């Protein structure tokens, strides 16, 4: 089989997505997600100008060789733009491979290690009462694990809390908005949030929380310690992770499990975090971390150190990435949990898919390949619109991590 064509579909059904379609001389095609929130066209250009012309004539079964060709062969390597572009190609090739062999992708990755993929979803509220309602609502929908975020008194527009009654969506059209941040107010508030949520929902529900890179290691250590009585499933991205050894300090002080890595793009970003066992869950996602080929290797490396996966799954990762994550998640032994922030009904219509939610677990479905398609005619009705993630400043105006 040979690749005959490769092109991008850029659309915005409620939010921007960049999708790669690779066609072959057999008539089969595969889809890959190339969405990098707020920097979509950089990846589109990298693919169109530099990658797609090199794919024509290659055998889509050669996922390892194509991956090395795009990674080592470029000389310039790593970084979110490059690794998202490589991921799009890699995932599309796995999709073709599954279709050609008439089997779901999970069968090519080891088969099923479990009956379903446990997912967590997002609960949020402007105050604690609303946050508790939201957690309970998701429990009644069948979720076994829920991430709780809440407005912090005295802090305008806290991370993860929707504005104006709309579902929470991180990227906004127009230029980047600015939000204000106070570490002191946050650290004083969050333990009371989880004290009340835990009291309301009992011991069995898995509760998670995303700090979104906003603390220093010693502040994160204090937070982790103060949350210990409420037995969180994890404390996510407690601080920016460029300084991997910062996590050693957090670890020394708290038994609250730690997850990080949604902004990572290769195993080298997490190398020390994993081999020193400074984290419990690695969140690097398939779309930003070089595709199924590299995510599988990263998961296997993490397995040696009893680190599990907890792949990023926000709405800026398209249904193609969600499907890929479910195929990999059901296959690997050290799967931990999968994030599931549901896409809008319109996004789901543009990307018809086989995966489904049932009683707290998701299943990738048994269709050959990934089990996701794109309705190109519908996608064309929703053209790309520039959008950005917000930025954050401390109360004195200093730019800080959003
Ligand atoms: O594009 C950024 C979002 O994906 C991110 O803010 C969401 O932190 C996030 C999460 O855990 O889902
Ligand atoms: Mg996060």
PDB file of N, CA and C and ligand atoms in Angstrom, residues 15 36-38 120 122 147 159 168 170-171 210 212-213 236-237 262 283 288 312-317 339 341 389 402, ligand 1:
ATOM      1  N   UNK A  15     -15.136  25.223  18.384  1.00  0.00           N
ATOM      2  CA  UNK A  15     -13.725  25.541  18.705  1.00  0.00           C
ATOM      3  C   UNK A  15     -12.874  25.039  17.561  1.00  0.00           C
ATOM      4  N   UNK A  36      -3.257  22.287  18.134  1.00  0.00           N
ATOM      5  CA  UNK A  36      -2.458  22.840  19.230  1.00  0.00           C
ATOM      6  C   UNK A  36      -3.145  24.152  19.616  1.00  0.00           C
ATOM      7  N   UNK A  37      -3.841  24.108  20.731  1.00  0.00           N
ATOM      8  CA  UNK A  37      -4.756  25.192  21.117  1.00  0.00           C
ATOM      9  C   UNK A  37      -4.077  26.562  21.102  1.00  0.00           C
ATOM     10  N   UNK A  38      -4.625  27.492  20.321  1.00  0.00           N
ATOM     11  CA  UNK A  38      -4.088  28.860  20.262  1.00  0.00           C
ATOM     12  C   UNK A  38      -2.917  29.023  19.307  1.00  0.00           C
ATOM     13  N   UNK A 120     -12.369  10.541  33.990  1.00  0.00           N
ATOM     14  CA  UNK A 120     -12.865  11.577  34.919  1.00  0.00           C
ATOM     15  C   UNK A 120     -13.351  12.752  34.094  1.00  0.00           C
ATOM     16  N   UNK A 122     -15.128  16.988  34.315  1.00  0.00           N
ATOM     17  CA  UNK A 122     -14.904  18.262  35.000  1.00  0.00           C
ATOM     18  C   UNK A 122     -16.161  18.757  35.712  1.00  0.00           C
ATOM     19  N   UNK A 147     -13.195  15.793  38.524  1.00  0.00           N
ATOM     20  CA  UNK A 147     -12.266  16.879  38.852  1.00  0.00           C
ATOM     21  C   UNK A 147     -13.081  18.062  39.351  1.00  0.00           C
ATOM     22  N   UNK A 159      -9.239  29.606  37.221  1.00  0.00           N
ATOM     23  CA  UNK A 159      -9.065  28.586  36.184  1.00  0.00           C
ATOM     24  C   UNK A 159     -10.167  27.524  36.310  1.00  0.00           C
ATOM     25  N   UNK A 168     -17.503  25.456  30.204  1.00  0.00           N
ATOM     26  CA  UNK A 168     -16.130  25.961  30.265  1.00  0.00           C
ATOM     27  C   UNK A 168     -15.348  25.582  29.021  1.00  0.00           C
ATOM     28  N   UNK A 170     -11.427  26.607  27.466  1.00  0.00           N
ATOM     29  CA  UNK A 170     -10.247  27.432  27.765  1.00  0.00           C
ATOM     30  C   UNK A 170      -9.922  28.519  26.733  1.00  0.00           C
ATOM     31  N   UNK A 171     -10.010  28.211  25.431  1.00  0.00           N
ATOM     32  CA  UNK A 171      -9.620  29.221  24.427  1.00  0.00           C
ATOM     33  C   UNK A 171     -10.792  30.151  24.129  1.00  0.00           C
ATOM     34  N   UNK A 210      -6.996  20.297  39.531  1.00  0.00           N
ATOM     35  CA  UNK A 210      -5.948  20.812  38.639  1.00  0.00           C
ATOM     36  C   UNK A 210      -5.443  22.155  39.172  1.00  0.00           C
ATOM     37  N   UNK A 212      -3.013  23.710  37.723  1.00  0.00           N
ATOM     38  CA  UNK A 212      -2.693  24.408  36.471  1.00  0.00           C
ATOM     39  C   UNK A 212      -1.401  25.228  36.561  1.00  0.00           C
ATOM     40  N   UNK A 213      -0.373  24.595  37.058  1.00  0.00           N
ATOM     41  CA  UNK A 213       1.016  25.102  37.011  1.00  0.00           C
ATOM     42  C   UNK A 213       1.243  26.376  37.841  1.00  0.00           C
ATOM     43  N   UNK A 236      -3.061  17.843  40.150  1.00  0.00           N
ATOM     44  CA  UNK A 236      -2.489  17.932  38.800  1.00  0.00           C
ATOM     45  C   UNK A 236      -1.659  19.209  38.612  1.00  0.00           C
ATOM     46  N   UNK A 237      -0.591  19.083  37.859  1.00  0.00           N
ATOM     47  CA  UNK A 237       0.262  20.209  37.483  1.00  0.00           C
ATOM     48  C   UNK A 237       0.447  21.200  38.639  1.00  0.00           C
ATOM     49  N   UNK A 262       0.631  17.531  30.762  1.00  0.00           N
ATOM     50  CA  UNK A 262      -0.221  17.813  29.599  1.00  0.00           C
ATOM     51  C   UNK A 262       0.468  18.740  28.602  1.00  0.00           C
ATOM     52  N   UNK A 283       0.745  12.668  32.077  1.00  0.00           N
ATOM     53  CA  UNK A 283      -0.417  13.175  31.323  1.00  0.00           C
ATOM     54  C   UNK A 283      -0.110  13.552  29.883  1.00  0.00           C
ATOM     55  N   UNK A 288      -0.015  15.836  21.314  1.00  0.00           N
ATOM     56  CA  UNK A 288       1.120  16.760  21.456  1.00  0.00           C
ATOM     57  C   UNK A 288       2.428  16.022  21.725  1.00  0.00           C
ATOM     58  N   UNK A 312      -4.167  13.635  29.063  1.00  0.00           N
ATOM     59  CA  UNK A 312      -4.928  14.865  28.867  1.00  0.00           C
ATOM     60  C   UNK A 312      -6.097  14.588  27.905  1.00  0.00           C
ATOM     61  N   UNK A 313      -7.268  15.153  28.195  1.00  0.00           N
ATOM     62  CA  UNK A 313      -8.423  14.913  27.315  1.00  0.00           C
ATOM     63  C   UNK A 313      -9.397  16.066  27.340  1.00  0.00           C
ATOM     64  N   UNK A 314      -8.860  17.297  27.261  1.00  0.00           N
ATOM     65  CA  UNK A 314      -9.730  18.491  27.233  1.00  0.00           C
ATOM     66  C   UNK A 314     -10.349  18.635  25.841  1.00  0.00           C
ATOM     67  N   UNK A 315     -11.271  19.591  25.692  1.00  0.00           N
ATOM     68  CA  UNK A 315     -11.976  19.739  24.408  1.00  0.00           C
ATOM     69  C   UNK A 315     -11.080  20.190  23.268  1.00  0.00           C
ATOM     70  N   UNK A 316      -9.894  20.737  23.579  1.00  0.00           N
ATOM     71  CA  UNK A 316      -9.013  21.156  22.483  1.00  0.00           C
ATOM     72  C   UNK A 316      -8.305  19.965  21.837  1.00  0.00           C
ATOM     73  N   UNK A 317      -8.517  18.774  22.371  1.00  0.00           N
ATOM     74  CA  UNK A 317      -8.021  17.550  21.721  1.00  0.00           C
ATOM     75  C   UNK A 317      -9.221  16.967  20.972  1.00  0.00           C
ATOM     76  N   UNK A 339      -8.781  11.542  31.021  1.00  0.00           N
ATOM     77  CA  UNK A 339      -9.618  12.741  31.149  1.00  0.00           C
ATOM     78  C   UNK A 339     -10.695  12.732  30.064  1.00  0.00           C
ATOM     79  N   UNK A 341     -13.419  15.533  28.910  1.00  0.00           N
ATOM     80  CA  UNK A 341     -14.177  16.788  28.930  1.00  0.00           C
ATOM     81  C   UNK A 341     -15.009  16.722  27.659  1.00  0.00           C
ATOM     82  N   UNK A 389      -5.647  31.116  24.401  1.00  0.00           N
ATOM     83  CA  UNK A 389      -5.784  30.841  25.824  1.00  0.00           C
ATOM     84  C   UNK A 389      -5.584  32.149  26.576  1.00  0.00           C
ATOM     85  N   UNK A 402      -0.562  30.730  33.544  1.00  0.00           N
ATOM     86  CA  UNK A 402      -2.029  30.632  33.505  1.00  0.00           C
ATOM     87  C   UNK A 402      -2.490  29.252  33.870  1.00  0.00           C
TER      88      UNK A 402
HETATM   89  O1  LIG B   1      -5.382  24.082  25.963  1.00  0.00           O
HETATM   90  C1  LIG B   1      -5.237  24.099  27.346  1.00  0.00           C
HETATM   91  C2  LIG B   1      -6.223  23.162  28.016  1.00  0.00           C
HETATM   92  O2  LIG B   1      -6.210  21.907  27.406  1.00  0.00           O
HETATM   93  C3  LIG B   1      -5.928  23.005  29.472  1.00  0.00           C
HETATM   94  O3  LIG B   1      -6.036  24.228  30.112  1.00  0.00           O
HETATM   95  C4  LIG B   1      -6.903  22.017  30.088  1.00  0.00           C
HETATM   96  O4  LIG B   1      -5.556  21.838  32.051  1.00  0.00           O
HETATM   97  C5  LIG B   1      -6.382  21.369  31.308  1.00  0.00           C
HETATM   98  C6  LIG B   1      -6.937  20.053  31.652  1.00  0.00           C
HETATM   99  O5  LIG B   1      -6.429  19.471  32.593  1.00  0.00           O
HETATM  100  O6  LIG B   1      -7.856  19.608  30.976  1.00  0.00           O
END
